[in-house]
PDB file of C-alpha atoms and ligand atoms in Angstrom:
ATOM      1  CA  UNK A   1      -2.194  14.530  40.538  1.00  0.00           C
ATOM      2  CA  UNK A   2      -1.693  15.871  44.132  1.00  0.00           C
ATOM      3  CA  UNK A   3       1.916  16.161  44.854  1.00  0.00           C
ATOM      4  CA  UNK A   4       2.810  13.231  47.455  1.00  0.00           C
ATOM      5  CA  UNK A   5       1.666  10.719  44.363  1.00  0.00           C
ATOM      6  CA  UNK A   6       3.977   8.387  43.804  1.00  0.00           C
ATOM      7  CA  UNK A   7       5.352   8.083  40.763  1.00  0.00           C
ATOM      8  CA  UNK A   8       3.909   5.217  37.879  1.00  0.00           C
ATOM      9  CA  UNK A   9       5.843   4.782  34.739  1.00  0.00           C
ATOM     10  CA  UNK A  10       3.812   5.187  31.868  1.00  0.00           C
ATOM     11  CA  UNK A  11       2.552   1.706  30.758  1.00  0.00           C
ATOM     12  CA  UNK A  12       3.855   0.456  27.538  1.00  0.00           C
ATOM     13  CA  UNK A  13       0.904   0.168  24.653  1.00  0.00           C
ATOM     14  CA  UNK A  14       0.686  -2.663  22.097  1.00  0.00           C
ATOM     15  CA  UNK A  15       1.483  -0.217  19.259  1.00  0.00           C
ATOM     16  CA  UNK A  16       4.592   1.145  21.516  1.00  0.00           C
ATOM     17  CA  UNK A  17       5.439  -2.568  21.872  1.00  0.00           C
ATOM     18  CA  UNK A  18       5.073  -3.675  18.255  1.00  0.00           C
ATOM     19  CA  UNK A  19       7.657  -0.673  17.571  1.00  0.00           C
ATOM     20  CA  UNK A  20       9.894  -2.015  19.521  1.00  0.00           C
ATOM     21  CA  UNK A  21       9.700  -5.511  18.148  1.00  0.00           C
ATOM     22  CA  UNK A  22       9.787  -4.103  14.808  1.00  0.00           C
ATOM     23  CA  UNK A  23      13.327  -2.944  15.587  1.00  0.00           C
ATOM     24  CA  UNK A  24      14.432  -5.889  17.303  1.00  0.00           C
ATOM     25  CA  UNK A  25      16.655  -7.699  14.406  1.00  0.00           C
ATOM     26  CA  UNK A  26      18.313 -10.617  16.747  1.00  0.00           C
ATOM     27  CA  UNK A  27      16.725 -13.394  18.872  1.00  0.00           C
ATOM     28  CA  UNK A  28      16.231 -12.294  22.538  1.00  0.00           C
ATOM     29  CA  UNK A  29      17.810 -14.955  24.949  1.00  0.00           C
ATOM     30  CA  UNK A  30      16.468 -15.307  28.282  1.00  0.00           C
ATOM     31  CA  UNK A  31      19.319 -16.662  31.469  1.00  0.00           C
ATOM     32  CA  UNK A  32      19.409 -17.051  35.027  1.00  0.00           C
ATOM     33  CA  UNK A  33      19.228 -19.284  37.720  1.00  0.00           C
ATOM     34  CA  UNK A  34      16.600 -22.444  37.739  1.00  0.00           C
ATOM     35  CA  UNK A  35      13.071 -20.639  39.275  1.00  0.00           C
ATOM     36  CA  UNK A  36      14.257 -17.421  37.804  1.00  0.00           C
ATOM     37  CA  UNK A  37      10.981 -17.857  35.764  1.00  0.00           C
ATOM     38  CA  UNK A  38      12.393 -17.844  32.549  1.00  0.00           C
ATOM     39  CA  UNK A  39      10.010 -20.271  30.571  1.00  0.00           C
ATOM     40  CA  UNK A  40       6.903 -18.565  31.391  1.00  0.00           C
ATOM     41  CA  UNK A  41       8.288 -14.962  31.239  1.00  0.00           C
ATOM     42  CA  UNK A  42       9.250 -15.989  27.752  1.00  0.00           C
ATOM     43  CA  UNK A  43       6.487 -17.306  26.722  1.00  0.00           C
ATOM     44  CA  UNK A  44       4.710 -14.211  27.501  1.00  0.00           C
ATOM     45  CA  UNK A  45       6.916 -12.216  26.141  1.00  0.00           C
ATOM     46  CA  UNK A  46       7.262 -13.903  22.852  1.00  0.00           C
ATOM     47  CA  UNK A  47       3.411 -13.366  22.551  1.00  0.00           C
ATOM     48  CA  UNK A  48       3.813  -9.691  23.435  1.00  0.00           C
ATOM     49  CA  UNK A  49       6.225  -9.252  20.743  1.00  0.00           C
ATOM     50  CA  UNK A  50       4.328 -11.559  18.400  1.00  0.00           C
ATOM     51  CA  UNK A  51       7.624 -14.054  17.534  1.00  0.00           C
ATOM     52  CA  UNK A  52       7.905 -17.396  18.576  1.00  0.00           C
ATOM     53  CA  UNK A  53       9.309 -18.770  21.505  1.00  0.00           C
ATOM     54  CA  UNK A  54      11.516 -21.996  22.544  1.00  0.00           C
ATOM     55  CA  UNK A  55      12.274 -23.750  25.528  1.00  0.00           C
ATOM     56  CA  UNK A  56      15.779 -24.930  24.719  1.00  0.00           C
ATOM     57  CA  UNK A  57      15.786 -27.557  27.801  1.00  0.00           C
ATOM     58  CA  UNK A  58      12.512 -28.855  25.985  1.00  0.00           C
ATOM     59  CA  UNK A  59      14.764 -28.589  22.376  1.00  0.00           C
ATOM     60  CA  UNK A  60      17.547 -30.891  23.960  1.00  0.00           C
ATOM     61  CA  UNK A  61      14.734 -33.539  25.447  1.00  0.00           C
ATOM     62  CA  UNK A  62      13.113 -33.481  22.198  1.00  0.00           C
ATOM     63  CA  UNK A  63      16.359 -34.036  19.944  1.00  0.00           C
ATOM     64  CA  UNK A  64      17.809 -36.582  22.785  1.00  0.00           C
ATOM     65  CA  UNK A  65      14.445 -38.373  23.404  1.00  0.00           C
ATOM     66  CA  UNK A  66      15.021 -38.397  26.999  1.00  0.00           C
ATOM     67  CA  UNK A  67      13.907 -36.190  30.170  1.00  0.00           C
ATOM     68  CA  UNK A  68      16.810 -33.835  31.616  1.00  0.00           C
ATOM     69  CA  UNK A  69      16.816 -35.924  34.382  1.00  0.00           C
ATOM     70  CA  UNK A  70      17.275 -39.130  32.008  1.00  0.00           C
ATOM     71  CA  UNK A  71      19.859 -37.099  30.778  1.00  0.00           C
ATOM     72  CA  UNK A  72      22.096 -36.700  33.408  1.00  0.00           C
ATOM     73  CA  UNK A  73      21.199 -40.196  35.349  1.00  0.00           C
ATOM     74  CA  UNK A  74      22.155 -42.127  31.545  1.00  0.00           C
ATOM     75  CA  UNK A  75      25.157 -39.959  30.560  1.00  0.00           C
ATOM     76  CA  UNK A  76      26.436 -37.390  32.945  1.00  0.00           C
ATOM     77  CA  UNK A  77      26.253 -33.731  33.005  1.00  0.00           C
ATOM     78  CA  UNK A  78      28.644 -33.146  30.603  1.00  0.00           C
ATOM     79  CA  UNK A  79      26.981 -35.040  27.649  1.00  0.00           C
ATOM     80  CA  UNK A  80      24.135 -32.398  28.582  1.00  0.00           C
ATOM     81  CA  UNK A  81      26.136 -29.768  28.053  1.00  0.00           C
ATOM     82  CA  UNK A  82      27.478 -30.956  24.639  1.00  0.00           C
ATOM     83  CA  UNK A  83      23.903 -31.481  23.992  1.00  0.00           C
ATOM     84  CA  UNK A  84      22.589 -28.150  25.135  1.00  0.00           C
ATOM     85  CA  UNK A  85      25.519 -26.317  23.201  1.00  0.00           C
ATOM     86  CA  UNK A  86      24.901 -27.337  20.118  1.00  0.00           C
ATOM     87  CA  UNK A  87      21.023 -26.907  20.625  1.00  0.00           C
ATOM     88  CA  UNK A  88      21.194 -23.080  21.522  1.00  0.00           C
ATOM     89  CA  UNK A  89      23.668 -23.147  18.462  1.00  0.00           C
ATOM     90  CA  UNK A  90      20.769 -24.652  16.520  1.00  0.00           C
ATOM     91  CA  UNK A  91      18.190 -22.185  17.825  1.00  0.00           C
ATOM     92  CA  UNK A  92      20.027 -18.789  17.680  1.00  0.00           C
ATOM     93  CA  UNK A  93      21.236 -19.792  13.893  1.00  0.00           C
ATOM     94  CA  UNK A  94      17.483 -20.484  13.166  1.00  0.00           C
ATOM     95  CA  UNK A  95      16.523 -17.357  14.717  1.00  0.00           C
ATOM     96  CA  UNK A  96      14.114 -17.959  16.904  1.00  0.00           C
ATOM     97  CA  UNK A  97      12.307 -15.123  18.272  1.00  0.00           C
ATOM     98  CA  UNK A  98      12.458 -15.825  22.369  1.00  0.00           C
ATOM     99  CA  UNK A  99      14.767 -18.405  23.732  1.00  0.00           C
ATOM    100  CA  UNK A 100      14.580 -19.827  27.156  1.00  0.00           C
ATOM    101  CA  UNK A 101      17.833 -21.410  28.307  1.00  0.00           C
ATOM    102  CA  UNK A 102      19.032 -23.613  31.043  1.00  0.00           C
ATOM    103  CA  UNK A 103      20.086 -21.914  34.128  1.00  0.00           C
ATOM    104  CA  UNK A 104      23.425 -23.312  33.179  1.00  0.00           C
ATOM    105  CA  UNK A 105      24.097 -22.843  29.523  1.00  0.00           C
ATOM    106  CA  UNK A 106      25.301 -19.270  29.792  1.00  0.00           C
ATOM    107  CA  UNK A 107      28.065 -20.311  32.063  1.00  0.00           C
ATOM    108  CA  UNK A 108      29.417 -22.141  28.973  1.00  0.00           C
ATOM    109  CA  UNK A 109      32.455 -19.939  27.259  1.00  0.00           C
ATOM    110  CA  UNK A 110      31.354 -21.079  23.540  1.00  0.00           C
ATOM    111  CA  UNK A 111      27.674 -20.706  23.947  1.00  0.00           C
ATOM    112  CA  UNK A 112      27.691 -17.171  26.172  1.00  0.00           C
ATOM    113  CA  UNK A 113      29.713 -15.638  23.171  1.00  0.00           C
ATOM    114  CA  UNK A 114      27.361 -16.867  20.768  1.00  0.00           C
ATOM    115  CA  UNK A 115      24.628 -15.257  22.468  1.00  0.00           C
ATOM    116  CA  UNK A 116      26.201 -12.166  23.356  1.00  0.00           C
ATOM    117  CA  UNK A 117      27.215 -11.802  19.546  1.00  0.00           C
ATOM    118  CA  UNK A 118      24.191 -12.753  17.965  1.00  0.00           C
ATOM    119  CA  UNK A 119      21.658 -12.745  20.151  1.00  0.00           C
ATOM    120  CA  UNK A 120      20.212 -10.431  23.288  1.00  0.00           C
ATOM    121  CA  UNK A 121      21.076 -11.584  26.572  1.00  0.00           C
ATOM    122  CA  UNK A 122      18.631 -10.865  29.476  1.00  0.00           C
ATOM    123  CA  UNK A 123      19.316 -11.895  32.498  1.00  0.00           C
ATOM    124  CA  UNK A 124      15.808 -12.431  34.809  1.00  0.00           C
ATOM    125  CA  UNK A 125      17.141 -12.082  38.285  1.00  0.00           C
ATOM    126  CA  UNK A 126      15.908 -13.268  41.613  1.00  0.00           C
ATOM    127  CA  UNK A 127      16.124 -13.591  45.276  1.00  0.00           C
ATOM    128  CA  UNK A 128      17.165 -16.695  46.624  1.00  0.00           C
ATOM    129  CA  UNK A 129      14.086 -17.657  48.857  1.00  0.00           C
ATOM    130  CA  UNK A 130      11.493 -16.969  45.629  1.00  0.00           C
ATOM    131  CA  UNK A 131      13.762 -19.406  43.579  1.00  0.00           C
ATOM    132  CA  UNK A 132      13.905 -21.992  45.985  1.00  0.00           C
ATOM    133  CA  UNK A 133       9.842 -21.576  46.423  1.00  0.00           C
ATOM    134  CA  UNK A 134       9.424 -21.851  42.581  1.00  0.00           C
ATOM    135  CA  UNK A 135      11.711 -25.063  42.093  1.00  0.00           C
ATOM    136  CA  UNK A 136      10.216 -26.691  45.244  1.00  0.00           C
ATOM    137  CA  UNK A 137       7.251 -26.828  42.923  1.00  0.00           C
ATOM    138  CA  UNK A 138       8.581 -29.689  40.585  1.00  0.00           C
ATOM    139  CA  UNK A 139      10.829 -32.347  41.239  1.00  0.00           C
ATOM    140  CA  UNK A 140      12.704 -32.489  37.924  1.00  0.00           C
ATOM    141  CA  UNK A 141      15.750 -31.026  38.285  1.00  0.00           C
ATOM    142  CA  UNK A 142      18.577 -32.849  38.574  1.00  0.00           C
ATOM    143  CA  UNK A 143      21.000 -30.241  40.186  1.00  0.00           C
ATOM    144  CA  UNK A 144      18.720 -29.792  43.057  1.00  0.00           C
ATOM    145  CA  UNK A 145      18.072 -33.394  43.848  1.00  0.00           C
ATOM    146  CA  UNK A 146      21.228 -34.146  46.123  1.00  0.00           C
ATOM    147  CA  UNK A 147      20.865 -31.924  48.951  1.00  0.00           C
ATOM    148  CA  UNK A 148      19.190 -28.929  50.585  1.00  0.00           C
ATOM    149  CA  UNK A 149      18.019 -26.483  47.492  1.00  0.00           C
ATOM    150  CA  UNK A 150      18.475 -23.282  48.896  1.00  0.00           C
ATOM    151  CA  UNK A 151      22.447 -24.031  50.052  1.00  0.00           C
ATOM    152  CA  UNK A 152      22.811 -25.370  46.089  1.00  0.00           C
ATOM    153  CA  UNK A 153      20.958 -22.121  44.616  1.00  0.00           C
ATOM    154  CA  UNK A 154      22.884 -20.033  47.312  1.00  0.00           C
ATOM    155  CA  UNK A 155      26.162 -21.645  46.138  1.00  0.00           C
ATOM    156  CA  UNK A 156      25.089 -21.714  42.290  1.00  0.00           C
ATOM    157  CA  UNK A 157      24.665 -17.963  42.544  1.00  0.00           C
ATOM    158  CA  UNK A 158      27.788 -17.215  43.796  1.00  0.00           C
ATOM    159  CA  UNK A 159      29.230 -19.306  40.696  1.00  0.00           C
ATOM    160  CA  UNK A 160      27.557 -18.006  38.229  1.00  0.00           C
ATOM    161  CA  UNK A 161      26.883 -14.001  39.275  1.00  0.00           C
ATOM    162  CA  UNK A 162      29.699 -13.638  37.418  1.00  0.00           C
ATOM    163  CA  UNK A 163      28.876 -14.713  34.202  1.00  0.00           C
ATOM    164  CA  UNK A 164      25.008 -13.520  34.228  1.00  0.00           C
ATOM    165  CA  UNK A 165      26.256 -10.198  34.812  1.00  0.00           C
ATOM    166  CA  UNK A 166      27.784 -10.068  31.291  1.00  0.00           C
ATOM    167  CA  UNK A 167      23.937 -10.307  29.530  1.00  0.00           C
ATOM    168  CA  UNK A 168      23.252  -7.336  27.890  1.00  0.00           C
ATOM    169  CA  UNK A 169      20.378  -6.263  30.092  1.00  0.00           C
ATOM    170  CA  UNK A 170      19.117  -7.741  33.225  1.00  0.00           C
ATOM    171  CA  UNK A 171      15.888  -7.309  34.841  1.00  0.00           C
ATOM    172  CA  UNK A 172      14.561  -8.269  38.758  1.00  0.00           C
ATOM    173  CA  UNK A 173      11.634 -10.735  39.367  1.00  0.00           C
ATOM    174  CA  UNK A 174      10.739 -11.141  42.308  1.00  0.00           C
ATOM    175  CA  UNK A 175       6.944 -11.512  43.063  1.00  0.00           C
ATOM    176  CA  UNK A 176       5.922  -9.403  40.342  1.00  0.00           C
ATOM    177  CA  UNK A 177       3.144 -11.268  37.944  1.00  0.00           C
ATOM    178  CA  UNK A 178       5.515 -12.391  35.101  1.00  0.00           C
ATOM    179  CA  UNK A 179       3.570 -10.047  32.523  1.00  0.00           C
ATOM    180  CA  UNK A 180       4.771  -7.559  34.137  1.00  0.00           C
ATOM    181  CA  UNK A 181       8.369  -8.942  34.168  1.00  0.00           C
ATOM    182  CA  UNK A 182       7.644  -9.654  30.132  1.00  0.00           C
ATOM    183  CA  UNK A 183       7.282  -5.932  30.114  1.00  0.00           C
ATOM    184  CA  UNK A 184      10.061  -4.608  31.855  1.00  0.00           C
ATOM    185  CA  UNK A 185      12.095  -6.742  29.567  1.00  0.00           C
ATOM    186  CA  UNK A 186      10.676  -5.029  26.447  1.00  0.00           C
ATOM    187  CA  UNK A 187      11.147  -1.381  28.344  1.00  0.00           C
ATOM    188  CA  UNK A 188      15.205  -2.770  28.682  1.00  0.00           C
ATOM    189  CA  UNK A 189      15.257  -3.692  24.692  1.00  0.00           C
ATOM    190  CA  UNK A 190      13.880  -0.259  23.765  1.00  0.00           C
ATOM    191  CA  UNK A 191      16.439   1.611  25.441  1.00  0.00           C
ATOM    192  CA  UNK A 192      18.895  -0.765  24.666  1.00  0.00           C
ATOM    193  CA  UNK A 193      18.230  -0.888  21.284  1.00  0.00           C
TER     194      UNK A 193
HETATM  195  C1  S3P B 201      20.175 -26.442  35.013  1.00  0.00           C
HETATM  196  C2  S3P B 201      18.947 -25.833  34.873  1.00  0.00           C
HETATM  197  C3  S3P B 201      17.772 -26.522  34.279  1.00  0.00           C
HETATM  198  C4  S3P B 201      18.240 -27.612  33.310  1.00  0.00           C
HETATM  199  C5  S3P B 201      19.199 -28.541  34.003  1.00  0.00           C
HETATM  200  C6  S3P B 201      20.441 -27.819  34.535  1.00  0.00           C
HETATM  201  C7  S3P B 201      21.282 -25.666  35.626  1.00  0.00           C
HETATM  202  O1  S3P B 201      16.969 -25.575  33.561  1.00  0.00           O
HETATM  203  O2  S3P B 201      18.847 -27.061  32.185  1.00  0.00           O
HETATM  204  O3  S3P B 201      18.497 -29.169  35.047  1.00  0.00           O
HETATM  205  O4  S3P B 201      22.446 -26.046  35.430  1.00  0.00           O
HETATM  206  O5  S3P B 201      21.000 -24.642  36.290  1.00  0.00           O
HETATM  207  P1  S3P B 201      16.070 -24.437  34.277  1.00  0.00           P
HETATM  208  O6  S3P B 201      16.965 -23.282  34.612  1.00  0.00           O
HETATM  209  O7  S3P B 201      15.063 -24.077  33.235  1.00  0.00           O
HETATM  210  O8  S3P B 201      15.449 -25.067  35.473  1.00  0.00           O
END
């Protein structure tokens, strides 16, 4: 190595990774802001760690029978959030292995002290303009719908910083290929662990 080279952590192994995930005794919950990437960092991370993973907005739409978006058009936000409460609830008590949660749900008193007492709390962070280029991709979410989407995130953020700070660990996405997001989480566990 000459010595101008910049510096590369060393890349995490499977058998470093299993390790880890053999230590990890609690479901690993995954929060942020809508674009954040959660779902798809999950997934991939669930399959790095060999456990299972769960969309909870997919858990509500399959226990309510209904899109999100029929959701909230049918009965409000609030009935939602009853809905999504007692899903995560459902979930962390099952113990699934990677959660994904609505950008929303850790904002809730009842369900952010669940997770932070039974669960891991990572929250995937991410700069404004990236979110509003990942949720201009799909038209299905109902917060975003009635006005200009990078005002709402911008305004979102502001409300919610607060309470996305309190996760456990927190990692930056960004542009980075979500793998590599899936591993920075798993480098957070280890040392938090
Ligand atoms: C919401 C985020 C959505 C979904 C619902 C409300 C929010 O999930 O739960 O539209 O309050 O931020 P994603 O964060 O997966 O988009």
């Amino acid at each position: 190595m000459t010595a101008n080279a910049p510096f590369k952590p060393p890349v995490l192994k499977q058998n470093d990774i299993d390790r880890i995930a053999a230590r990890l005794d609690r479901p690993v919950v995954l929060v942020g802001l809508m674009g954040a990437g959660k779902s798809t960092v999950g997934r991939r991370l669930a399959s790095m760690l060999g456990r299972d993973f769960v969309d909870a907005d997919d858990a509500i739409e399959e226990a309510a029978q209904r899109s999100v978006a029929e959701i909230f058009d049918e009965f409000g936000e609030g009935y939602f959030r009853d809905g999504e409460r007692r899903v995560i609830a459902r979930l962390i008590e099952e113990e699934a292995g990677v959660i994904a949660t609505g950008g929303g749900a850790f904002v809730d008193d009842e369900t952010r002290s669940l997770i932070l007492t039974r669960a891991i709390a990572v929250w995937i962070d991410c700069d404004i303009d990236t979110l509003v280029e990942r949720t201009a991709r799909r038209n299905t979410r109902p917060l975003l719908r009635g006005g200009d989407p990078k005002q709402i995130l911008t305004v979102l953020f502001k409300q919610r910083e607060p309470f996305y700070s309190q996760a456990q660990l927190r990692v930056r996405s960004e542009d980075s290929p979500h793998a590599d997001t899936a591993r920075a989480i798993i480098e957070a566990i280890d040392q938090w662990l």
